[in-house]
Amino acid sequence: GESVGLHLPTLSVQEGDNSIINCAYSNSASDYFIWYKQESGKGPQFIIDIRSNMDKRQGQRVTVLLNKTVKHLSLQIAATQPGDSAVYFCAENTDYKLSFGAGTTVTVRA
Amino acid sequence: NAGVTQTPKFQVLKTGQSMTLQCAQDMNHNSMYWYRQDPGMGLRLIYYSASEGTTDKGEVPNGYNVSRLNKREFSLRLESAAPSQTSVYFCASSEQGAMGEQFFGPGTRLTVL
């Protein structure tokens, strides 16, 4: 069936480097995408979202890129900090509901 | 503002017992959701309420019931708990549907023995 998924379950990055987290989706009708961050023992927190009529959206230290041709979504984090260590989920809007991928665990090395 | 609150934070049940998870939001949001999260997996939607007075099934509704008590509160009930329902349960709310940020509560960690 159609699903949202992430390419890699784990990512280790040096503090200060840029991080790129990837997500593939299969529902071509999805019109809205969102990234969440989940720290250990907490609920997910919103990072950034993007609608399907856009290719790129920037926030504070984060950028989301959407490639509808290959159904690919990515989250870029600039100058990764220890506080960025968490699990990152992408989600897509399908039939008025969000469908979440399995998540990528990001570990920041000092 | 407290945002989204959930009670209890932790719960241990025996197989066959029942319980209700409570959720409340103080952001005047129209839509509310219940998700479960199993180890190493993303969130799966159990039930949602697009607006006060309506509820709909999500991806994994079997074994659960919900009540949208009023605009603020959305409860999840397990009538006869099973070990397969051991999970972390998250409640969320949004201003209007899935096209926008959902705000999540801190979660309820449920173990069914």
Short mmCIF file of C-alpha atoms in Angstrom, two decimals:
data_model
loop_
_atom_site.label_atom_id
_atom_site.label_comp_id
_atom_site.label_asym_id
_atom_site.label_seq_id
_atom_site.Cartn_x
_atom_site.Cartn_y
_atom_site.Cartn_z
CA GLY A 1 0.00 0.00 0.00
CA GLU A 2 0.99 3.64 -0.07
CA SER A 3 3.22 4.77 2.72
CA VAL A 4 5.66 7.34 3.94
CA GLY A 5 9.14 6.16 4.73
CA LEU A 6 12.62 7.33 5.52
CA HIS A 7 15.71 6.18 3.68
CA LEU A 8 17.94 5.60 6.70
CA PRO A 9 16.93 4.69 10.27
CA THR A 10 20.00 6.33 11.84
CA LEU A 11 22.26 9.27 11.11
CA SER A 12 25.41 10.24 12.98
CA VAL A 13 26.68 13.79 12.42
CA GLN A 14 29.53 15.87 13.77
CA GLU A 15 28.53 18.92 15.77
CA GLY A 16 28.63 21.96 13.54
CA ASP A 17 28.12 20.02 10.32
CA ASN A 18 24.95 20.12 8.26
CA SER A 19 22.47 17.22 8.49
CA ILE A 20 20.28 15.90 5.72
CA ILE A 21 17.39 13.58 6.54
CA ASN A 22 15.54 11.97 3.65
CA CYS A 23 12.00 10.74 3.23
CA ALA A 24 10.28 8.95 0.36
CA TYR A 25 6.55 8.98 -0.14
CA SER A 26 4.39 7.06 -2.57
CA ASN A 27 1.03 8.85 -2.57
CA SER A 28 1.18 11.24 -5.50
CA ALA A 29 -2.07 12.86 -4.32
CA SER A 30 -0.53 14.09 -1.06
CA ASP A 31 -0.71 17.86 -0.88
CA TYR A 32 0.90 18.64 2.45
CA PHE A 33 4.02 17.41 4.23
CA ILE A 34 5.36 18.04 7.69
CA TRP A 35 8.48 17.25 9.71
CA TYR A 36 8.41 16.49 13.42
CA LYS A 37 11.18 16.08 16.00
CA GLN A 38 10.75 13.72 18.94
CA GLU A 39 13.11 13.78 21.88
CA SER A 40 13.35 10.81 24.19
CA GLY A 41 10.30 10.48 26.42
CA LYS A 42 8.42 13.36 24.82
CA GLY A 43 5.72 13.93 22.27
CA PRO A 44 6.59 15.01 18.71
CA GLN A 45 7.27 18.69 18.10
CA PHE A 46 6.59 20.53 14.85
CA ILE A 47 9.66 21.61 12.89
CA ILE A 48 8.49 22.78 9.49
CA ASP A 49 5.86 22.06 6.86
CA ILE A 50 5.48 22.47 3.11
CA ARG A 51 2.58 22.36 0.68
CA SER A 52 2.78 20.56 -2.63
CA ASN A 53 2.75 23.81 -4.63
CA MET A 54 6.18 24.65 -3.20
CA ASP A 55 9.64 23.14 -3.76
CA LYS A 56 11.46 24.64 -0.82
CA ARG A 57 10.71 26.27 2.49
CA GLN A 58 13.12 27.65 5.04
CA GLY A 59 12.88 28.11 8.75
CA GLN A 60 15.36 28.88 11.46
CA ARG A 61 18.37 26.62 10.69
CA VAL A 62 16.09 24.19 8.82
CA THR A 63 15.12 23.81 5.19
CA VAL A 64 12.64 21.39 3.67
CA LEU A 65 12.92 20.39 0.04
CA LEU A 66 10.15 18.70 -1.91
CA ASN A 67 10.74 16.88 -5.18
CA LYS A 68 7.38 15.76 -6.48
CA THR A 69 8.86 14.17 -9.59
CA VAL A 70 10.57 11.44 -7.56
CA LYS A 71 8.30 11.75 -4.52
CA HIS A 72 11.11 12.74 -2.21
CA LEU A 73 11.21 15.01 0.80
CA SER A 74 14.28 16.09 2.75
CA LEU A 75 15.02 18.06 5.89
CA GLN A 76 18.28 19.95 6.12
CA ILE A 77 19.57 21.16 9.47
CA ALA A 78 22.35 23.73 9.36
CA ALA A 79 25.16 23.75 11.92
CA THR A 80 23.85 20.75 13.83
CA GLN A 81 23.89 21.15 17.61
CA PRO A 82 23.74 18.59 20.45
CA GLY A 83 20.13 19.63 21.07
CA ASP A 84 19.26 18.38 17.59
CA SER A 85 19.77 14.78 18.72
CA ALA A 86 16.33 13.20 18.37
CA VAL A 87 14.14 11.07 16.15
CA TYR A 88 12.83 12.89 13.08
CA PHE A 89 9.59 11.93 11.37
CA CYS A 90 8.15 13.02 8.08
CA ALA A 91 4.39 12.85 7.56
CA GLU A 92 2.07 13.39 4.62
CA ASN A 93 -1.54 14.44 4.44
CA THR A 94 -3.62 11.62 2.98
CA ASP A 95 -7.42 11.74 3.02
CA TYR A 96 -7.41 14.54 5.62
CA LYS A 97 -5.18 12.51 7.96
CA LEU A 98 -1.45 12.51 8.58
CA SER A 99 0.51 9.34 7.82
CA PHE A 100 3.89 9.12 9.55
CA GLY A 101 7.08 7.40 8.47
CA ALA A 102 9.12 5.21 10.82
CA GLY A 103 11.63 7.93 11.72
CA THR A 104 15.37 8.61 11.54
CA THR A 105 17.41 8.76 14.74
CA VAL A 106 19.94 11.58 14.59
CA THR A 107 22.93 11.44 16.93
CA VAL A 108 25.21 14.46 17.19
CA ARG A 109 28.89 13.75 17.96
CA ALA A 110 30.79 16.31 19.99
CA ASN B 1 -1.42 27.74 28.22
CA ALA B 2 -0.85 24.10 29.06
CA GLY B 3 -1.31 22.99 25.43
CA VAL B 4 -2.30 19.32 25.24
CA THR B 5 -2.45 17.39 28.51
CA GLN B 6 -2.85 13.65 28.95
CA THR B 7 -3.63 11.49 31.96
CA PRO B 8 -2.36 9.18 33.23
CA LYS B 9 1.34 9.31 32.30
CA PHE B 10 1.89 5.62 33.04
CA GLN B 11 -0.47 2.67 33.42
CA VAL B 12 -0.13 -1.08 33.89
CA LEU B 13 -3.16 -3.25 33.15
CA LYS B 14 -3.89 -6.94 33.22
CA THR B 15 -5.33 -8.59 30.14
CA GLY B 16 -9.08 -8.04 30.01
CA GLN B 17 -9.13 -4.91 32.16
CA SER B 18 -10.57 -1.69 30.84
CA MET B 19 -9.42 1.88 31.13
CA THR B 20 -9.91 5.35 29.67
CA LEU B 21 -7.11 7.65 28.59
CA GLN B 22 -7.95 11.32 28.99
CA CYS B 23 -6.85 14.18 26.76
CA ALA B 24 -7.60 17.89 26.95
CA GLN B 25 -6.42 20.92 24.96
CA ASP B 26 -6.73 24.59 25.81
CA MET B 27 -5.97 26.05 22.38
CA ASN B 28 -9.58 26.09 21.15
CA HIS B 29 -8.67 23.63 18.39
CA ASN B 30 -11.36 21.97 16.34
CA SER B 31 -9.60 18.70 15.54
CA MET B 32 -8.22 16.10 17.92
CA TYR B 33 -6.40 12.80 17.38
CA TRP B 34 -5.27 9.65 19.13
CA TYR B 35 -2.10 7.87 17.98
CA ARG B 36 -0.14 4.90 19.21
CA GLN B 37 3.61 4.53 18.88
CA ASP B 38 5.30 1.16 19.11
CA PRO B 39 9.09 0.77 19.57
CA GLY B 40 11.05 1.83 16.49
CA MET B 41 7.95 2.84 14.59
CA GLY B 42 6.19 5.98 13.60
CA LEU B 43 2.83 7.08 14.92
CA ARG B 44 -0.27 5.28 13.76
CA LEU B 45 -3.64 6.96 13.90
CA ILE B 46 -6.26 5.19 16.01
CA TYR B 47 -9.19 7.61 15.87
CA TYR B 48 -9.70 11.26 15.15
CA SER B 49 -12.33 13.93 15.64
CA ALA B 50 -12.37 16.52 12.89
CA SER B 51 -14.72 18.72 14.89
CA GLU B 52 -16.82 18.61 18.03
CA GLY B 53 -19.55 16.00 17.65
CA THR B 54 -17.75 13.86 15.05
CA THR B 55 -15.36 10.92 15.32
CA ASP B 56 -13.82 8.70 12.65
CA LYS B 57 -11.66 5.62 12.50
CA GLY B 58 -8.01 5.87 11.66
CA GLU B 59 -5.52 3.23 10.62
CA VAL B 60 -5.73 0.96 13.71
CA PRO B 61 -9.13 1.39 15.46
CA ASN B 62 -9.82 -2.21 16.52
CA GLY B 63 -10.05 -2.64 20.29
CA TYR B 64 -10.59 1.07 20.97
CA ASN B 65 -13.45 3.51 21.34
CA VAL B 66 -13.40 7.28 21.61
CA SER B 67 -15.58 10.07 22.90
CA ARG B 68 -15.37 13.74 21.98
CA LEU B 69 -16.81 14.99 25.23
CA ASN B 70 -16.70 18.65 24.22
CA LYS B 71 -14.42 20.88 22.19
CA ARG B 72 -11.60 20.57 24.75
CA GLU B 73 -11.68 16.87 25.61
CA PHE B 74 -11.18 13.66 23.63
CA SER B 75 -10.96 10.34 25.48
CA LEU B 76 -9.76 6.92 24.34
CA ARG B 77 -11.19 3.78 25.90
CA LEU B 78 -9.83 0.26 25.92
CA GLU B 79 -12.76 -2.03 26.77
CA SER B 80 -10.78 -5.25 27.18
CA ALA B 81 -7.04 -4.66 27.13
CA ALA B 82 -4.74 -7.07 25.29
CA PRO B 83 -0.91 -7.36 25.38
CA SER B 84 -0.86 -6.15 21.75
CA GLN B 85 -2.11 -2.81 23.03
CA THR B 86 1.09 -2.23 25.00
CA SER B 87 2.31 1.02 23.50
CA VAL B 88 2.78 4.73 24.02
CA TYR B 89 -0.38 6.69 23.29
CA PHE B 90 -0.29 10.27 22.10
CA CYS B 91 -3.13 12.72 21.85
CA ALA B 92 -2.85 15.67 19.47
CA SER B 93 -4.91 18.64 18.38
CA SER B 94 -4.93 21.00 15.43
CA GLU B 95 -6.81 24.11 14.51
CA GLN B 96 -8.44 22.57 11.48
CA GLY B 97 -7.81 19.10 10.11
CA ALA B 98 -4.55 17.62 8.90
CA MET B 99 -3.47 20.64 6.83
CA GLY B 100 -1.60 22.28 9.63
CA GLU B 101 0.53 21.71 12.68
CA GLN B 102 -0.67 19.14 15.17
CA PHE B 103 0.27 19.78 18.78
CA PHE B 104 1.06 16.67 20.76
CA GLY B 105 0.67 15.79 24.41
CA PRO B 106 3.44 14.13 26.45
CA GLY B 107 2.05 10.62 25.98
CA THR B 108 0.70 7.77 28.13
CA ARG B 109 2.90 4.71 28.51
CA LEU B 110 0.62 1.68 28.74
CA THR B 111 1.71 -1.86 29.55
CA VAL B 112 -0.74 -4.73 29.32
CA LEU B 113 0.37 -7.91 31.10
#
